[in-house]
Amino acid sequence: METAIIKIGNSKGLRLSKTILEKYNIKDKVEIILEMGQIILKPIETPRKNWDVSFEKMHQEGDDALLLTDVFEDEDFEEWK
């Protein structure tokens, strides 16, 4: 199947037919996967589904520590007033 890239404001987009949207159960959002020279669109049923479970697991395993120290810890905010 071939389709045209269309202008949408200052951007460009891809128009998907109603048939494709229904067949692949695409609602409001898709995940874009860039893989080996291809662009894959994957339907998202519920954005951020089960993130709360994943974050809780990260916390329990101590894997939620900051990777960088607080960059503002020694900042004097008085000079900004």
CSV table of N, CA and C in Angstrom, one decimal:
chain,number,residue,atom,x,y,z
A,1,MET,N,0.8,-1.2,0.0
A,1,MET,CA,0.0,0.0,0.0
A,1,MET,C,0.9,1.2,0.0
A,2,GLU,N,0.5,2.2,-0.8
A,2,GLU,CA,1.3,3.5,-0.8
A,2,GLU,C,0.3,4.6,-0.4
A,3,THR,N,0.8,5.6,0.3
A,3,THR,CA,0.0,6.7,0.7
A,3,THR,C,0.9,7.9,0.7
A,4,ALA,N,0.3,9.1,0.6
A,4,ALA,CA,1.0,10.4,0.5
A,4,ALA,C,1.2,11.0,1.9
A,5,ILE,N,2.3,11.7,2.1
A,5,ILE,CA,2.6,12.5,3.3
A,5,ILE,C,1.9,13.8,3.0
A,6,ILE,N,1.1,14.2,4.0
A,6,ILE,CA,0.3,15.5,3.8
A,6,ILE,C,0.8,16.6,4.7
A,7,LYS,N,0.5,17.8,4.3
A,7,LYS,CA,0.9,19.0,5.1
A,7,LYS,C,-0.2,19.2,6.2
A,8,ILE,N,0.2,19.3,7.4
A,8,ILE,CA,-0.7,19.6,8.5
A,8,ILE,C,-0.1,20.8,9.3
A,9,GLY,N,-0.5,22.0,9.0
A,9,GLY,CA,0.1,23.2,9.6
A,9,GLY,C,1.5,23.4,9.1
A,10,ASN,N,2.4,23.5,10.1
A,10,ASN,CA,3.8,23.6,9.8
A,10,ASN,C,4.5,22.2,9.8
A,11,SER,N,3.7,21.2,10.0
A,11,SER,CA,4.2,19.8,10.1
A,11,SER,C,3.7,19.0,8.9
A,12,LYS,N,4.1,17.7,8.9
A,12,LYS,CA,3.6,16.8,7.9
A,12,LYS,C,3.0,15.6,8.6
A,13,GLY,N,2.1,14.9,8.0
A,13,GLY,CA,1.5,13.7,8.6
A,13,GLY,C,1.1,12.7,7.6
A,14,LEU,N,0.7,11.6,8.2
A,14,LEU,CA,0.3,10.4,7.4
A,14,LEU,C,-1.2,10.2,7.7
A,15,ARG,N,-2.0,10.1,6.6
A,15,ARG,CA,-3.4,9.8,6.8
A,15,ARG,C,-3.7,8.3,6.7
A,16,LEU,N,-4.3,7.8,7.7
A,16,LEU,CA,-4.7,6.4,7.7
A,16,LEU,C,-6.2,6.2,7.4
A,17,SER,N,-6.5,5.3,6.6
A,17,SER,CA,-7.9,5.1,6.3
A,17,SER,C,-8.7,4.5,7.5
A,18,LYS,N,-10.0,4.7,7.4
A,18,LYS,CA,-10.9,4.2,8.4
A,18,LYS,C,-10.8,2.7,8.6
A,19,THR,N,-10.6,2.0,7.5
A,19,THR,CA,-10.5,0.6,7.5
A,19,THR,C,-9.2,0.1,8.3
A,20,ILE,N,-8.1,0.8,8.1
A,20,ILE,CA,-6.9,0.5,8.8
A,20,ILE,C,-7.1,0.8,10.3
A,21,LEU,N,-7.7,2.0,10.6
A,21,LEU,CA,-7.9,2.3,12.0
A,21,LEU,C,-8.7,1.3,12.7
A,22,GLU,N,-9.8,0.8,12.1
A,22,GLU,CA,-10.6,-0.2,12.7
A,22,GLU,C,-10.0,-1.5,12.8
A,23,LYS,N,-9.3,-1.9,11.7
A,23,LYS,CA,-8.7,-3.3,11.7
A,23,LYS,C,-7.6,-3.4,12.8
A,24,TYR,N,-6.8,-2.4,13.0
A,24,TYR,CA,-5.8,-2.5,14.0
A,24,TYR,C,-6.1,-1.8,15.3
A,25,ASN,N,-7.4,-1.5,15.5
A,25,ASN,CA,-7.9,-0.9,16.7
A,25,ASN,C,-7.1,0.3,17.2
A,26,ILE,N,-6.9,1.3,16.2
A,26,ILE,CA,-6.1,2.5,16.5
A,26,ILE,C,-7.2,3.5,16.9
A,27,LYS,N,-7.0,4.1,18.1
A,27,LYS,CA,-8.0,5.1,18.6
A,27,LYS,C,-7.4,6.5,18.5
A,28,ASP,N,-6.8,6.9,19.6
A,28,ASP,CA,-6.3,8.3,19.7
A,28,ASP,C,-4.8,8.4,19.6
A,29,LYS,N,-4.1,7.4,20.0
A,29,LYS,CA,-2.6,7.4,20.0
A,29,LYS,C,-2.0,6.1,19.5
A,30,VAL,N,-0.7,6.3,19.0
A,30,VAL,CA,0.0,5.1,18.6
A,30,VAL,C,1.4,5.3,19.1
A,31,GLU,N,2.1,4.2,19.3
A,31,GLU,CA,3.5,4.2,19.7
A,31,GLU,C,4.3,4.1,18.4
A,32,ILE,N,5.3,5.0,18.2
A,32,ILE,CA,6.2,5.0,17.1
A,32,ILE,C,7.5,4.2,17.4
A,33,ILE,N,7.8,3.2,16.7
A,33,ILE,CA,9.0,2.4,16.9
A,33,ILE,C,9.9,2.5,15.7
A,34,LEU,N,11.1,3.0,15.9
A,34,LEU,CA,12.1,3.1,14.8
A,34,LEU,C,13.0,1.9,14.9
A,35,GLU,N,12.9,1.1,13.9
A,35,GLU,CA,13.7,-0.2,13.9
A,35,GLU,C,14.2,-0.6,12.6
A,36,MET,N,15.5,-0.7,12.5
A,36,MET,CA,16.2,-1.2,11.3
A,36,MET,C,15.7,-0.6,10.0
A,37,GLY,N,15.7,0.8,10.0
A,37,GLY,CA,15.3,1.5,8.8
A,37,GLY,C,13.8,1.5,8.5
A,38,GLN,N,13.0,1.1,9.5
A,38,GLN,CA,11.5,1.0,9.3
A,38,GLN,C,10.9,1.9,10.4
A,39,ILE,N,9.7,2.4,10.1
A,39,ILE,CA,8.8,3.1,11.1
A,39,ILE,C,7.6,2.2,11.4
A,40,ILE,N,7.5,1.7,12.6
A,40,ILE,CA,6.4,0.9,13.0
A,40,ILE,C,5.4,1.7,13.9
A,41,LEU,N,4.1,1.6,13.5
A,41,LEU,CA,3.1,2.3,14.3
A,41,LEU,C,2.4,1.2,15.1
A,42,LYS,N,2.3,1.3,16.4
A,42,LYS,CA,1.7,0.3,17.2
A,42,LYS,C,0.6,0.9,18.0
A,43,PRO,N,-0.7,0.4,18.0
A,43,PRO,CA,-1.8,1.0,18.7
A,43,PRO,C,-1.5,1.0,20.2
A,44,ILE,N,-2.0,2.1,20.9
A,44,ILE,CA,-1.9,2.2,22.3
A,44,ILE,C,-3.3,2.2,22.8
A,45,GLU,N,-3.7,1.1,23.6
A,45,GLU,CA,-5.0,1.0,24.1
A,45,GLU,C,-5.2,2.0,25.3
A,46,THR,N,-4.3,1.9,26.2
A,46,THR,CA,-4.4,2.8,27.4
A,46,THR,C,-3.0,3.4,27.6
A,47,PRO,N,-2.8,4.7,27.3
A,47,PRO,CA,-1.4,5.2,27.6
A,47,PRO,C,-1.0,5.1,29.0
A,48,ARG,N,0.2,4.7,29.3
A,48,ARG,CA,0.8,4.6,30.6
A,48,ARG,C,0.1,3.5,31.4
A,49,LYS,N,-0.5,2.5,30.8
A,49,LYS,CA,-1.1,1.4,31.5
A,49,LYS,C,-0.1,0.7,32.4
A,50,ASN,N,-0.4,0.5,33.6
A,50,ASN,CA,0.4,-0.3,34.6
A,50,ASN,C,1.7,0.4,34.9
A,51,TRP,N,1.8,1.7,34.6
A,51,TRP,CA,3.0,2.4,35.0
A,51,TRP,C,3.1,2.5,36.6
A,52,ASP,N,2.0,2.6,37.2
A,52,ASP,CA,2.0,2.7,38.7
A,52,ASP,C,2.6,1.4,39.3
A,53,VAL,N,2.3,0.3,38.7
A,53,VAL,CA,2.9,-1.0,39.2
A,53,VAL,C,4.4,-1.0,38.9
A,54,SER,N,4.8,-0.6,37.8
A,54,SER,CA,6.2,-0.6,37.4
A,54,SER,C,7.0,0.4,38.3
A,55,PHE,N,6.4,1.6,38.6
A,55,PHE,CA,7.1,2.5,39.5
A,55,PHE,C,7.2,2.0,40.9
A,56,GLU,N,6.2,1.3,41.4
A,56,GLU,CA,6.2,0.8,42.7
A,56,GLU,C,7.3,-0.3,42.8
A,57,LYS,N,7.4,-1.2,41.8
A,57,LYS,CA,8.5,-2.2,41.7
A,57,LYS,C,9.9,-1.6,41.7
A,58,MET,N,10.0,-0.5,40.9
A,58,MET,CA,11.3,0.2,40.9
A,58,MET,C,11.7,0.7,42.3
A,59,HIS,N,10.7,1.3,43.0
A,59,HIS,CA,10.9,1.8,44.3
A,59,HIS,C,11.3,0.7,45.3
A,60,GLN,N,10.6,-0.4,45.3
A,60,GLN,CA,10.9,-1.5,46.2
A,60,GLN,C,12.3,-2.0,45.9
A,61,GLU,N,12.8,-2.0,44.7
A,61,GLU,CA,14.1,-2.6,44.3
A,61,GLU,C,15.2,-1.5,44.4
A,62,GLY,N,14.8,-0.3,44.8
A,62,GLY,CA,15.8,0.8,44.9
A,62,GLY,C,16.3,1.3,43.6
A,63,ASP,N,15.5,1.1,42.6
A,63,ASP,CA,16.0,1.5,41.2
A,63,ASP,C,15.4,2.8,40.8
A,64,ASP,N,14.9,3.6,41.8
A,64,ASP,CA,14.3,4.9,41.4
A,64,ASP,C,15.1,6.1,41.9
A,65,ALA,N,16.4,5.9,42.2
A,65,ALA,CA,17.3,6.9,42.6
A,65,ALA,C,17.6,7.9,41.5
A,66,LEU,N,17.9,9.1,41.8
A,66,LEU,CA,18.2,10.1,40.8
A,66,LEU,C,19.6,9.7,40.2
A,67,LEU,N,19.7,9.9,38.9
A,67,LEU,CA,20.9,9.6,38.2
A,67,LEU,C,21.9,10.8,38.3
A,68,LEU,N,21.4,12.0,38.5
A,68,LEU,CA,22.2,13.2,38.6
A,68,LEU,C,21.9,13.8,40.0
A,69,THR,N,22.8,14.5,40.5
A,69,THR,CA,22.6,15.2,41.8
A,69,THR,C,21.7,16.4,41.4
A,70,ASP,N,21.1,17.0,42.4
A,70,ASP,CA,20.2,18.1,42.3
A,70,ASP,C,21.1,19.3,41.8
A,71,VAL,N,20.9,19.8,40.6
A,71,VAL,CA,21.8,20.8,40.1
A,71,VAL,C,21.5,22.2,40.7
A,72,PHE,N,20.5,22.3,41.5
A,72,PHE,CA,20.2,23.6,42.2
A,72,PHE,C,20.5,23.6,43.7
A,73,GLU,N,21.1,22.5,44.2
A,73,GLU,CA,21.3,22.4,45.6
A,73,GLU,C,22.1,23.5,46.2
A,74,ASP,N,23.1,24.1,45.5
A,74,ASP,CA,23.9,25.1,46.0
A,74,ASP,C,23.6,26.5,45.3
A,75,GLU,N,22.5,26.6,44.7
A,75,GLU,CA,22.1,27.8,44.0
A,75,GLU,C,21.6,28.8,44.9
A,76,ASP,N,21.9,30.1,44.7
A,76,ASP,CA,21.4,31.2,45.5
A,76,ASP,C,20.3,31.9,44.7
A,77,PHE,N,19.1,31.5,45.1
A,77,PHE,CA,17.9,32.0,44.3
A,77,PHE,C,17.6,33.5,44.6
A,78,GLU,N,18.2,34.1,45.6
A,78,GLU,CA,18.0,35.5,46.0
A,78,GLU,C,18.4,36.4,44.9
A,79,GLU,N,19.5,36.0,44.2
A,79,GLU,CA,19.9,36.9,43.1
A,79,GLU,C,19.0,37.0,41.9
A,80,TRP,N,18.0,36.1,41.9
A,80,TRP,CA,17.0,36.1,40.8
A,80,TRP,C,15.8,37.0,41.1
A,81,LYS,N,15.7,37.5,42.3
A,81,LYS,CA,14.6,38.3,42.7
A,81,LYS,C,14.7,39.8,42.2
